[in-house]
Coordinates of C-alpha atoms in Angstrom, one line a residue:
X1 CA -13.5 21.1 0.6
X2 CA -10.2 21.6 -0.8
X3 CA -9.9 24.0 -4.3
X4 CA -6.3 21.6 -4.8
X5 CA -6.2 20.0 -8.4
X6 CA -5.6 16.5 -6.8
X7 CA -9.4 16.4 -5.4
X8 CA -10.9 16.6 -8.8
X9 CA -9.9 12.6 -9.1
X10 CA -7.4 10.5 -10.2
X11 CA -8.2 10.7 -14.0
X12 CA -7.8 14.5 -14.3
X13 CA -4.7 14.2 -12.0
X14 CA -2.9 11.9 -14.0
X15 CA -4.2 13.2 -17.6
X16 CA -2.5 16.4 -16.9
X17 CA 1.0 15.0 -15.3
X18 CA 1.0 11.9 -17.2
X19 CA 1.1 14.2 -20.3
X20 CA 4.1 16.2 -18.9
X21 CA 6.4 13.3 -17.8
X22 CA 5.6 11.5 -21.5
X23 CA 6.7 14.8 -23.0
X24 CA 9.9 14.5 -21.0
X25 CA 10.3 11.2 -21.9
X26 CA 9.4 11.2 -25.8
X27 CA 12.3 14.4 -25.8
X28 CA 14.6 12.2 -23.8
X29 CA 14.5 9.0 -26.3
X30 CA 15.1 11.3 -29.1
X31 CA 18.1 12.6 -27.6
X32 CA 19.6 9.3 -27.2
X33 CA 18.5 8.2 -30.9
X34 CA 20.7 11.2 -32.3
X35 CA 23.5 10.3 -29.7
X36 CA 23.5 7.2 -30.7
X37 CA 23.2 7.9 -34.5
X38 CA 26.1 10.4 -34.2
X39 CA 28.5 8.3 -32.2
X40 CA 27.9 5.6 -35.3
X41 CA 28.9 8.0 -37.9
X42 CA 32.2 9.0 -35.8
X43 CA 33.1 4.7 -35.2
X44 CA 32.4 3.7 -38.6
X45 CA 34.4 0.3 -37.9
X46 CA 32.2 0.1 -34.2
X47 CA 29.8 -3.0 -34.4
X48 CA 28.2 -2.0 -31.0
X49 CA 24.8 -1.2 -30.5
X50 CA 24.0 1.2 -27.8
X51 CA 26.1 4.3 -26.1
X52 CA 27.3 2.5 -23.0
X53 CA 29.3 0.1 -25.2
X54 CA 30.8 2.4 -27.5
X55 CA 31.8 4.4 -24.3
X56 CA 33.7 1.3 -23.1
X57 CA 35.6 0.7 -26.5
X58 CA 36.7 3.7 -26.1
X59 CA 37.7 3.8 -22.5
X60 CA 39.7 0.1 -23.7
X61 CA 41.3 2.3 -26.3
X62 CA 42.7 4.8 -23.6
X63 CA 43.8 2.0 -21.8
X64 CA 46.4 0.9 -24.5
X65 CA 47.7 4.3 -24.9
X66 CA 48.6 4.3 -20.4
X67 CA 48.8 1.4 -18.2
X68 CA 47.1 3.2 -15.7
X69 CA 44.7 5.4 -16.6
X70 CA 42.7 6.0 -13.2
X71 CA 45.8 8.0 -11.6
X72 CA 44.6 10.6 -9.6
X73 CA 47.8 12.9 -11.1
X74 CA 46.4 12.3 -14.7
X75 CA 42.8 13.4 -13.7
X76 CA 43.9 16.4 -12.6
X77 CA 45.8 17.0 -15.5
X78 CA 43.1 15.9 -18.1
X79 CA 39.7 14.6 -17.5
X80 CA 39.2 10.8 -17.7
X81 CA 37.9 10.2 -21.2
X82 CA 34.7 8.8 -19.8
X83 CA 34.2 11.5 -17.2
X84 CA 34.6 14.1 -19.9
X85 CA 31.5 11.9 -22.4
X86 CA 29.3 11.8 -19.8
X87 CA 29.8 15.7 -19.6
X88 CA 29.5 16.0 -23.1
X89 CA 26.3 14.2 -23.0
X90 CA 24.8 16.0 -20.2
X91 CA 25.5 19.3 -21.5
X92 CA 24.3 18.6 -24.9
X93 CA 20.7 17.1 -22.9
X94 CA 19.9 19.7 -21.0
X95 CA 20.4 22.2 -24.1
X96 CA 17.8 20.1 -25.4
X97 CA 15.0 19.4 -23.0
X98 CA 16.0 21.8 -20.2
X99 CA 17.7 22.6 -16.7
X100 CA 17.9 19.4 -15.4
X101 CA 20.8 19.0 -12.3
X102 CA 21.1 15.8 -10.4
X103 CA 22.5 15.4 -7.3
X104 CA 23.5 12.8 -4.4
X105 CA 22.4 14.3 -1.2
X106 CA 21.1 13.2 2.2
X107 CA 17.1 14.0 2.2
X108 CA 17.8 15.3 5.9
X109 CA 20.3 18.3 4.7
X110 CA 19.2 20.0 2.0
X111 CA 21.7 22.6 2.0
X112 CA 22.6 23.3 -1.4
X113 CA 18.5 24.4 -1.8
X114 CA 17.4 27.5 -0.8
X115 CA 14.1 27.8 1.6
X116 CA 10.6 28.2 -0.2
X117 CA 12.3 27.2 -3.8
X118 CA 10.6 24.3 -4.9
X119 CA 7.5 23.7 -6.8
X120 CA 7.2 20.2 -6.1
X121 CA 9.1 16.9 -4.7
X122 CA 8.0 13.6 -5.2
X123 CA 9.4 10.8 -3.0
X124 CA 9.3 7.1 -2.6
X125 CA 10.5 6.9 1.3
X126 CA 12.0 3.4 2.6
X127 CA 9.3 1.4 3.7
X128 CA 9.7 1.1 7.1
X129 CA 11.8 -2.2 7.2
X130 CA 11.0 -4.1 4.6
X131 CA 13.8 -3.6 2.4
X132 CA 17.5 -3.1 3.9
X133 CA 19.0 -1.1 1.2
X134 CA 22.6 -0.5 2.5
X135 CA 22.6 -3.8 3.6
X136 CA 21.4 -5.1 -0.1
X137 CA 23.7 -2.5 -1.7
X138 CA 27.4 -3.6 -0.1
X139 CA 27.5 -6.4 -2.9
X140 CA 27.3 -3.7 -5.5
X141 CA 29.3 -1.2 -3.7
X142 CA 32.6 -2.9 -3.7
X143 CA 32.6 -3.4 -7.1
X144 CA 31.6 0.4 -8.5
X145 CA 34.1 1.4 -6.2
X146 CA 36.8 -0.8 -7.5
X147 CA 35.3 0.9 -11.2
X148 CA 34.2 4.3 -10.4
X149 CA 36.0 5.4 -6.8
X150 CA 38.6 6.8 -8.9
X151 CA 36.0 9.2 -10.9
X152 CA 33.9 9.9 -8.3
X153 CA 35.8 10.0 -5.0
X154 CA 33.2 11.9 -2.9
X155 CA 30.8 8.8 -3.3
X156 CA 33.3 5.4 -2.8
X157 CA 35.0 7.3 0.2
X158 CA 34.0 4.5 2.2
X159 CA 35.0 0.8 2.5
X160 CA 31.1 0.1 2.4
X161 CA 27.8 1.7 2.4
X162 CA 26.6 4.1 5.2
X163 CA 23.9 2.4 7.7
X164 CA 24.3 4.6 10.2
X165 CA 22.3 7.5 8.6
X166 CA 20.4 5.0 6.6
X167 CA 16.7 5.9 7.6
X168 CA 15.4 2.6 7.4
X169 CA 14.0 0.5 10.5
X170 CA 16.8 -2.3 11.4
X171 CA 16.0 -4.2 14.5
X172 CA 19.6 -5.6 14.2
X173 CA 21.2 -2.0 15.1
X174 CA 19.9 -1.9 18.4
X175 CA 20.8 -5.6 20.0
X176 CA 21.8 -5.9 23.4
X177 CA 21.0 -2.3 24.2
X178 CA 19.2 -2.8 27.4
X179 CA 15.2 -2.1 25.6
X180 CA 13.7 -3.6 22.8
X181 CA 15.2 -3.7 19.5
X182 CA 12.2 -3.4 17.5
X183 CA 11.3 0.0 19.6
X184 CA 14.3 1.6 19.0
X185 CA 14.4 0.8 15.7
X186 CA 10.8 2.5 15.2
X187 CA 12.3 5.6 17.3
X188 CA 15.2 5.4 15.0
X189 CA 13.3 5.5 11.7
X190 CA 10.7 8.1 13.2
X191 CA 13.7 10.5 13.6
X192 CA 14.9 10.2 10.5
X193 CA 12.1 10.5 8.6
X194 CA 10.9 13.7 10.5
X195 CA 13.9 15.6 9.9
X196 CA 13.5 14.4 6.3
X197 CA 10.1 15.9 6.1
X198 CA 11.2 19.1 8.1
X199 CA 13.8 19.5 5.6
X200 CA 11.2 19.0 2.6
X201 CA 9.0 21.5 4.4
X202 CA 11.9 24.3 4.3
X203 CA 12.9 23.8 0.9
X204 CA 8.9 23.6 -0.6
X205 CA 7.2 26.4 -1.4
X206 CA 4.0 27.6 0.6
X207 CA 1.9 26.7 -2.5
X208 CA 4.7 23.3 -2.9
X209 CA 3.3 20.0 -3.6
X210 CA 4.9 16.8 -1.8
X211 CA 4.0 13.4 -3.2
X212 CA 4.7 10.7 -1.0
X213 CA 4.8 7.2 -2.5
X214 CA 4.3 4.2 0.5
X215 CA 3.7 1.0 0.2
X216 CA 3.8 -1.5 3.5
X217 CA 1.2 -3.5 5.1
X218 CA 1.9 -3.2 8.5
X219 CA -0.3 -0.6 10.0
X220 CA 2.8 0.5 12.7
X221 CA 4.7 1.9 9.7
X222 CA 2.1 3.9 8.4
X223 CA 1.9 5.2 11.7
X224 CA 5.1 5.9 11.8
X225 CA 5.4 7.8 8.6
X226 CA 1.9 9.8 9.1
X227 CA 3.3 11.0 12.7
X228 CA 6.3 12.4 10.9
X229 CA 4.6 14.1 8.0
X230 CA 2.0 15.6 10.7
X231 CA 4.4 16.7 12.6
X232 CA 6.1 18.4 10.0
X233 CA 3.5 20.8 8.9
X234 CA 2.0 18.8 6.3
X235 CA -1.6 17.8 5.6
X236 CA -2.6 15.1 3.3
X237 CA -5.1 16.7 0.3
X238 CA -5.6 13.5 -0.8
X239 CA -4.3 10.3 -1.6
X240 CA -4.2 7.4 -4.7
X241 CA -4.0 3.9 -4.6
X242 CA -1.7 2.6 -7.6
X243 CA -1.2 -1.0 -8.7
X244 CA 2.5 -0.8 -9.0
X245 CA 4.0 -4.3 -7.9
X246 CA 4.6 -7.4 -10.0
X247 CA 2.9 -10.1 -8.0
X248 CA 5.9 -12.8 -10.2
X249 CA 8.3 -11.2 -7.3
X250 CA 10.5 -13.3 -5.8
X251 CA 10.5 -11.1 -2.7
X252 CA 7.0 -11.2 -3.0
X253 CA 6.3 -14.7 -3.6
X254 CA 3.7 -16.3 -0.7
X255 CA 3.8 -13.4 1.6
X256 CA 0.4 -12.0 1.1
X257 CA 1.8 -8.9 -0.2
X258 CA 0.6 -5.9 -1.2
X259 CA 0.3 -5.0 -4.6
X260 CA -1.2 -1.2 -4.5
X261 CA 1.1 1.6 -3.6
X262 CA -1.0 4.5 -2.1
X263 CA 0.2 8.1 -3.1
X264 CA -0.2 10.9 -0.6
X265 CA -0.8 14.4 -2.1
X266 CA 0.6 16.8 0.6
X267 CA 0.7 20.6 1.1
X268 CA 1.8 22.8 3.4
X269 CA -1.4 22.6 6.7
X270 CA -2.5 25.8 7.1
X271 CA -0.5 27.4 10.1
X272 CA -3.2 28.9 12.1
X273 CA -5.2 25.6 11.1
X274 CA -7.0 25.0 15.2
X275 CA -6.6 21.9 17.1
X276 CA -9.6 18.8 16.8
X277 CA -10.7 16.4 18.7
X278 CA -11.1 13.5 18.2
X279 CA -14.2 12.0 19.5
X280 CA -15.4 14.8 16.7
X281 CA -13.6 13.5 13.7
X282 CA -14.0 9.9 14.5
X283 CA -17.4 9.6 12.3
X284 CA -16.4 11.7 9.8
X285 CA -13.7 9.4 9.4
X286 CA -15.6 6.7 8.7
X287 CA -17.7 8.3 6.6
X288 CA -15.1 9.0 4.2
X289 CA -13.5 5.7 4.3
X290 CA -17.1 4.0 3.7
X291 CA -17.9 6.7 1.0
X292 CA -14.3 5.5 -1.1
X293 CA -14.4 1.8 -0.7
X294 CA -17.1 1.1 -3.7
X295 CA -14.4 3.6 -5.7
X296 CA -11.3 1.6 -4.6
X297 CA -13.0 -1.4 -5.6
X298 CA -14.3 -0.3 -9.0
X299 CA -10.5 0.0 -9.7
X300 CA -9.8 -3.6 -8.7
X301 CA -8.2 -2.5 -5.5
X302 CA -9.2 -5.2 -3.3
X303 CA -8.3 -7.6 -0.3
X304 CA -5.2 -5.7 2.1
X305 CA -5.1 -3.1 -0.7
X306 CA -8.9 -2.0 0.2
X307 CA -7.9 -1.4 4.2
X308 CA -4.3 0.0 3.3
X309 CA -6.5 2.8 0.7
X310 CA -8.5 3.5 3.3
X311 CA -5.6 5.0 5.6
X312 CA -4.9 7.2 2.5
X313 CA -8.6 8.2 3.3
X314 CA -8.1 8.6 7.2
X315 CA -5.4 11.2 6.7
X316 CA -7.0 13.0 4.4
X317 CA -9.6 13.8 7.4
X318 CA -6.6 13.7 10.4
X319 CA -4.2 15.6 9.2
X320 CA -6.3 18.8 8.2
X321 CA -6.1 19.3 11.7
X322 CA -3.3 20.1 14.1
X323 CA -3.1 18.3 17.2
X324 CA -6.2 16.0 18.0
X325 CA -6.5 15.5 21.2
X326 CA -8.2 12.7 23.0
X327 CA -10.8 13.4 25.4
X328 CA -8.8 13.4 28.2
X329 CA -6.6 16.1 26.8
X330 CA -3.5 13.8 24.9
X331 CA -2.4 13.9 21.3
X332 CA -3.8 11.3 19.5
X333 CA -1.5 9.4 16.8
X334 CA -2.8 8.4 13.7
X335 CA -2.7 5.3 14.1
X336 CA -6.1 5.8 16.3
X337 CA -7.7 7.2 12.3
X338 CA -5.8 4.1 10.7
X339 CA -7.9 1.6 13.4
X340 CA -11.1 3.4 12.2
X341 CA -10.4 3.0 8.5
X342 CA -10.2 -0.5 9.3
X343 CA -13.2 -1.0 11.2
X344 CA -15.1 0.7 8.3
X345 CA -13.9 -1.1 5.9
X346 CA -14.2 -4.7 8.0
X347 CA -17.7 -3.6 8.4
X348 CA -18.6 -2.2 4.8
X349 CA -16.7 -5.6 3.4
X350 CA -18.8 -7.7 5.4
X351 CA -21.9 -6.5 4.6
X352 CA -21.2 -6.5 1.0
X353 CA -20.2 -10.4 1.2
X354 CA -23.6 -11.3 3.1
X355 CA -26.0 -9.3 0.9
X356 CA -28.2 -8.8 3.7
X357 CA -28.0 -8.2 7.5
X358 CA -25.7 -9.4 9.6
X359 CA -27.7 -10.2 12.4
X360 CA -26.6 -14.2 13.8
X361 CA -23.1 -14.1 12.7
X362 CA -20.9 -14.0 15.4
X363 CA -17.7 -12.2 16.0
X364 CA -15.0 -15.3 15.8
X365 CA -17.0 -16.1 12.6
X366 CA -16.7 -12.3 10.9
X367 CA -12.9 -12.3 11.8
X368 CA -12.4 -16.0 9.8
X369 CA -13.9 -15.0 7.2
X370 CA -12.8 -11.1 6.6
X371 CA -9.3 -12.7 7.5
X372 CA -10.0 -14.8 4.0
X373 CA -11.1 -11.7 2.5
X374 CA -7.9 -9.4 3.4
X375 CA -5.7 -11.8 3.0
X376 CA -6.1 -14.5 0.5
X377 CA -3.5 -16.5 2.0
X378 CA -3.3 -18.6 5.4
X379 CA -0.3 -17.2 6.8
X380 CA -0.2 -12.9 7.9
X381 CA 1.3 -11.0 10.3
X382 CA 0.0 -11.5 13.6
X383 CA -0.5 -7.4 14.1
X384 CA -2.6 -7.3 11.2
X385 CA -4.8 -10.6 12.7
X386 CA -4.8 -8.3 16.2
X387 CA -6.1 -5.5 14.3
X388 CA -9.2 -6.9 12.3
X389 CA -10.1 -8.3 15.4
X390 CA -9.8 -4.8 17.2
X391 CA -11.9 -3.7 14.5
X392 CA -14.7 -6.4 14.7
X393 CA -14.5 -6.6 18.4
X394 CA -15.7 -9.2 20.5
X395 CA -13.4 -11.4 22.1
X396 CA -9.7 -10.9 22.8
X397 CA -7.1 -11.5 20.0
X398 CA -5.2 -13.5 22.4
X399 CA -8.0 -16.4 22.6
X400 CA -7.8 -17.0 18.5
X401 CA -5.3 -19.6 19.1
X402 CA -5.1 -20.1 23.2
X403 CA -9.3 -20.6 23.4
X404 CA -10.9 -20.9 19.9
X405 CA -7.1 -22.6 18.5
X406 CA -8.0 -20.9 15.0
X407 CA -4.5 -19.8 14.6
X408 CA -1.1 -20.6 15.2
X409 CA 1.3 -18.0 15.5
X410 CA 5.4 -17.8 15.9
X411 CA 7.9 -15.1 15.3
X412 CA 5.3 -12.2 14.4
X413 CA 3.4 -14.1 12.2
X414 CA 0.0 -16.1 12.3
X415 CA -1.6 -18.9 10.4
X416 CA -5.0 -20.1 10.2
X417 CA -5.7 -24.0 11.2
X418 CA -7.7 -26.0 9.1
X419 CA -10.3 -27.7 10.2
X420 CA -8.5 -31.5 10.6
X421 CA -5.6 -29.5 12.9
X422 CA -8.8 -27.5 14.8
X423 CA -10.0 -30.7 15.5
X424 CA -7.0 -32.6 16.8
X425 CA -7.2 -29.8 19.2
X426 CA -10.5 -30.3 20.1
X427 CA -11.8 -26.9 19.2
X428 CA -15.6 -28.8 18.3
X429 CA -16.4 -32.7 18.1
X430 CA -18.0 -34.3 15.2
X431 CA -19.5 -36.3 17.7
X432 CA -23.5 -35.7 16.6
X433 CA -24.2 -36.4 20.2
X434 CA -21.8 -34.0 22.4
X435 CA -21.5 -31.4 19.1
X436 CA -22.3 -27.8 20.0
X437 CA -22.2 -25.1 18.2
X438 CA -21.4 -22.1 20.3
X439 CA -19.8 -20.0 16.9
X440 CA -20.7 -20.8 13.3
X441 CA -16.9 -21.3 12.2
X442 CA -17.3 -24.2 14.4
X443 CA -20.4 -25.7 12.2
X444 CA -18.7 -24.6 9.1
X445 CA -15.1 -26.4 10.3
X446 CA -17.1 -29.5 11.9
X447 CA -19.0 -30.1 8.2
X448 CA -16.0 -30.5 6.1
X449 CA -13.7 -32.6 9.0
X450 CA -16.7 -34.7 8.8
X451 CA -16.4 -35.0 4.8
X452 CA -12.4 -35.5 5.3
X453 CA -12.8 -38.1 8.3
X454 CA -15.6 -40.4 6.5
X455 CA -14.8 -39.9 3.2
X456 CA -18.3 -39.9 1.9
X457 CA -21.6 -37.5 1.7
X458 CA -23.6 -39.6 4.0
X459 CA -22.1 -39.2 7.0
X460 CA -22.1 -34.9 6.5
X461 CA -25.9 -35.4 5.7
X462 CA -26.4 -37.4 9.1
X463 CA -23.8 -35.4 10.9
X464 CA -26.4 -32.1 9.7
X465 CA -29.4 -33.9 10.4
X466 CA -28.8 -35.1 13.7
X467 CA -27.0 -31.6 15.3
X468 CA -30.3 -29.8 13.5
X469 CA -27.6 -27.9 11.3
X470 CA -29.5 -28.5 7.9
X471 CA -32.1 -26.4 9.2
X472 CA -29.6 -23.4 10.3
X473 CA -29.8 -20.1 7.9
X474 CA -27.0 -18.5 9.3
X475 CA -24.6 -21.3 8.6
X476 CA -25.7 -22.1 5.3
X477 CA -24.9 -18.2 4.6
X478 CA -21.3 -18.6 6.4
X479 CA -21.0 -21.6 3.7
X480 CA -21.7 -18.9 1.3
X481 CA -19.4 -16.2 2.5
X482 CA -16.5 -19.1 2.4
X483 CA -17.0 -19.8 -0.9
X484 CA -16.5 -16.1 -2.0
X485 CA -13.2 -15.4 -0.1
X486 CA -11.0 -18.9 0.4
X487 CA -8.8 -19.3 -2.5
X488 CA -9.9 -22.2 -4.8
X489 CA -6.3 -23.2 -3.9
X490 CA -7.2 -24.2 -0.3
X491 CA -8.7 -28.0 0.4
X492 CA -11.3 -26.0 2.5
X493 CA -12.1 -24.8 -0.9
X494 CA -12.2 -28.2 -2.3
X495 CA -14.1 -30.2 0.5
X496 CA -16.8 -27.4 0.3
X497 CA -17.3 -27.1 -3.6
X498 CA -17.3 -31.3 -2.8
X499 CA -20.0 -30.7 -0.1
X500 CA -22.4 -28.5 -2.7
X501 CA -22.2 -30.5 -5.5
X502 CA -23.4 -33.8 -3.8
X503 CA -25.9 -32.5 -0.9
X504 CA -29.0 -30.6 -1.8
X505 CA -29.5 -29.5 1.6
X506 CA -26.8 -27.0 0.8
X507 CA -26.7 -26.4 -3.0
X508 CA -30.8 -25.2 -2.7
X509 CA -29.7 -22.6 -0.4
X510 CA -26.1 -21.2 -1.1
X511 CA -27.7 -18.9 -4.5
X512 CA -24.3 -17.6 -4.8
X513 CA -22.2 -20.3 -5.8
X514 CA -25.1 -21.8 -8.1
X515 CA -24.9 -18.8 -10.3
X516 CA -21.2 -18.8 -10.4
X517 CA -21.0 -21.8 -11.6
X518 CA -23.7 -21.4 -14.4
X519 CA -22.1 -18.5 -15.6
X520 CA -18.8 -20.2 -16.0

């Protein structure tokens, strides 16, 4: 085991940093309280309230005294009355809380830091694509340029931002360049990001910490990102899943998004650390992962946030490690760890839903429901769908919409049917006489198109009597399990809670549901 502070646990972590930055902070609202006091006292006939304002009054005073009071001959001369506050203020800060220097560098040349002569860098990387900053930041660009180029020429030296360098995956880059866009984009951002991290690795010091902040749900960019941290000589010590985004988004709005970040703790991997296989670290993987979840869960990290904490876990095993190699003598990626996580956590959230064993339920009907579980919303990515189903295993991903028609998907993305559109495809019959239940998603769909078709409570309780399904265990605990993860704002949702209130066939047996409502 580790002897690294971060493996204590998260409480002891962030007691002891939180206390540090809030020291920093506490010091740096004082300063500006003073600032502020003192540039009151010197405008006495100044009705604004904060610095930036009283910095613009004076800039408009400036302005009176010289029409043009950006010329580059005047700067050289004297300092633009602005440039020379903010040096004021910066000076007078950093006699009061310390050496503090910022500066606007490319994370890929550090060349103003010498090797080995930082204590610690904390990050928070692009994520993958989700976000095209430079694209995003043009709009802004033009205009600080048309109100800072002057001040700061060595930033607005171009007519728009630089995407170029920009170390962000952008399919739109690489059109019409013979392969696929997408790929090149990946190669593109894997590049970037290693000599980011080999940079990082230079500049740390052998007893360095690097905190990596990441949030995507796409298991390709973790990938990605792991492969280039690896590679550069770090290991992961251990890793933190933080609720960090605001669910109100706009950008997040309907998109089953995550709302965990997961910190990775990195140090410097031991350079005479020996190469692994792994058929050997496979288990001990999932050992790990299994041996968090309950954790993760106690601190309400749940759903795609409980699978995406469980890479943090993976790495934390993977990266110790340098290469692992396959049996047949390849290096393995870790995206191969990230696939275990999953599977461990598909399994250990499935268990924990059922309450018991989960002998009976087959694997179309695991992936519905876990998909439910992860998800909370009918519409995902299709690589996530074709992962859960890796990790449950059992048919091919492929047949979810051509064979069983339990999605739809288009442009990347999936969405589960219900069970009116499974129907018009003629994924089951409610047809007492021809039904046949060869998966229990196909019971559970055919009971609630039965209650949408007819209307009434009668026909489900003939519709279960006649296809023997009142007297089926398994499917009255898949009725259960649906109850626990599809959102109450589904009609599935609806037609089910309709189904349990009026039929005692079900509401004697689904426990679960009875005591949830009792205790409401």
């Amino acid at each position: 085991m580790w002897n690294y502070i971060e493996t204590a646990g998260n409480i002891k972590l962030w007691d002891i940093y939180s206390k540090s930055v809030a020291n920093f902070y506490t010091k740096l609202c004082e300063y500006i309280n003073q600032e502020k006091s003192t540039l009151n006292k010197k405008q006495k006939n100044s009705t604004t309230s904060n610095l930036l304002d009283l910095l613009y009054n004076q800039e408009n005073q400036e302005k009176k005294d010289n029409d043009f009071p950006y010329q580059t001959e005047e700067l050289e001369e004297e300092k633009h009355p602005i440039l020379s506050r903010v040096e004021g203020i910066e000076n007078s800060f950093l006699t009061r809380v310390g050496g503090i220097k910022i500066n606007l560098e490319s994370a890929d040349s550090l060349y103003h830091l010498p090797n080995k002569s930082l204590e610690a860098i904390i990050t928070d990387p692009p994520y993958y694509g989700t976000i095209q900053y430079a694209e995003l930041s043009d709009f802004f660009y033009v205009w600080l340029k048309l109100t800072l180029g002057d001040i700061f020429p060595d930033i607005f030296y171009q007519e728009l931002t630089d995407k170029d360098r920009e170390a962000v995956a952008n399919p739109s880059r690489f059109r019409n360049m013979g392969i696929s866009a997408d790929e090149l984009a990946k190669q593109d951002y894997e590049a970037k990001m290693a000599m980011a991290w080999n940079e990082a690795y230079r500049v740390l010091r052998d007893d360095g910490v690097l905190t990596v902040q990441f949030n995507h749900k796409e298991s390709g960019a973790w990938d990605v990102l792991a492969k280039a941290l690896i590679d550069a000589g770090f290991e992961i010590t251990a890793s933190w899943a933080v609720s960090t985004e605001n669910p109100q988004n706009l950008h997040q709005a309907k998109k089953n998004s995550v709302s965990s970040t997961v910190i990775l703790v990195c140090r410097k991997r031991d350079i005479n650390a020996p190469q692994a296989w792994w058929d050997d670290l496979r288990p001990e993987v999932a050992n790990q992962v299994e041996a968090r979840a309950g954790y993760f869960e106690d601190n309400d990290i749940t759903g795609i946030d409980l699978y995406l904490s469980a890479f943090g876990v993976a790495l934390n095993v993977f990266s110790k490690s340098y290469p692992i190699l396959d049996n047949t003598g390849n290096e393995v990626r870790p995206e191969v760890a990230f696939a275990e996580a999953r599977k461990a956590i598909a399994s250990y959230r499935f268990r924990k839903l059922l309450q018991t064993d989960t002998v009976g339920f087959d694997a179309l009907t695991q992936w519905y429901l876990l998909a439910w579980d992860a998800f909370s919303a009918r519409e995902f990515p299709f690589d996530e769908a074709r992962q859960l189903a890796l990790a449950i295993g059992g048919f091919n991903v492929n047949d979810l919409g051509r064979e069983y028609k339990l999605i739809d998907s288009a442009s990347g993305t999936c969405k589960l049917l219900t069970p009116q559109q499974r129907l018009k495809k003629r994924a089951f019959t409610v047809n007492p006489q021809e039904f046949k239940m060869d998966y229990l998603i196909d019971g559970l769909h055919a009971l609630i198109a039965v209650y949408e078709e007819e209307g009434n409570l009668e026909a489900v309780r003939q519709f279960m009597k006649k296809t023997g399904l009142n007297d089926n265990d398994v499917l009255t605990k898949s009725i259960e399990v649906a109850f626990k993860v599809i959102p109450d704002s589904m009609k599935e949702k609806q037609t089910l809670i309709n189904l349990w209130l009026g039929i005692d066939e079900i509401k004697s047996k689904v426990q679960y549901f009875q005591l949830s409502i009792d205790n409401e």
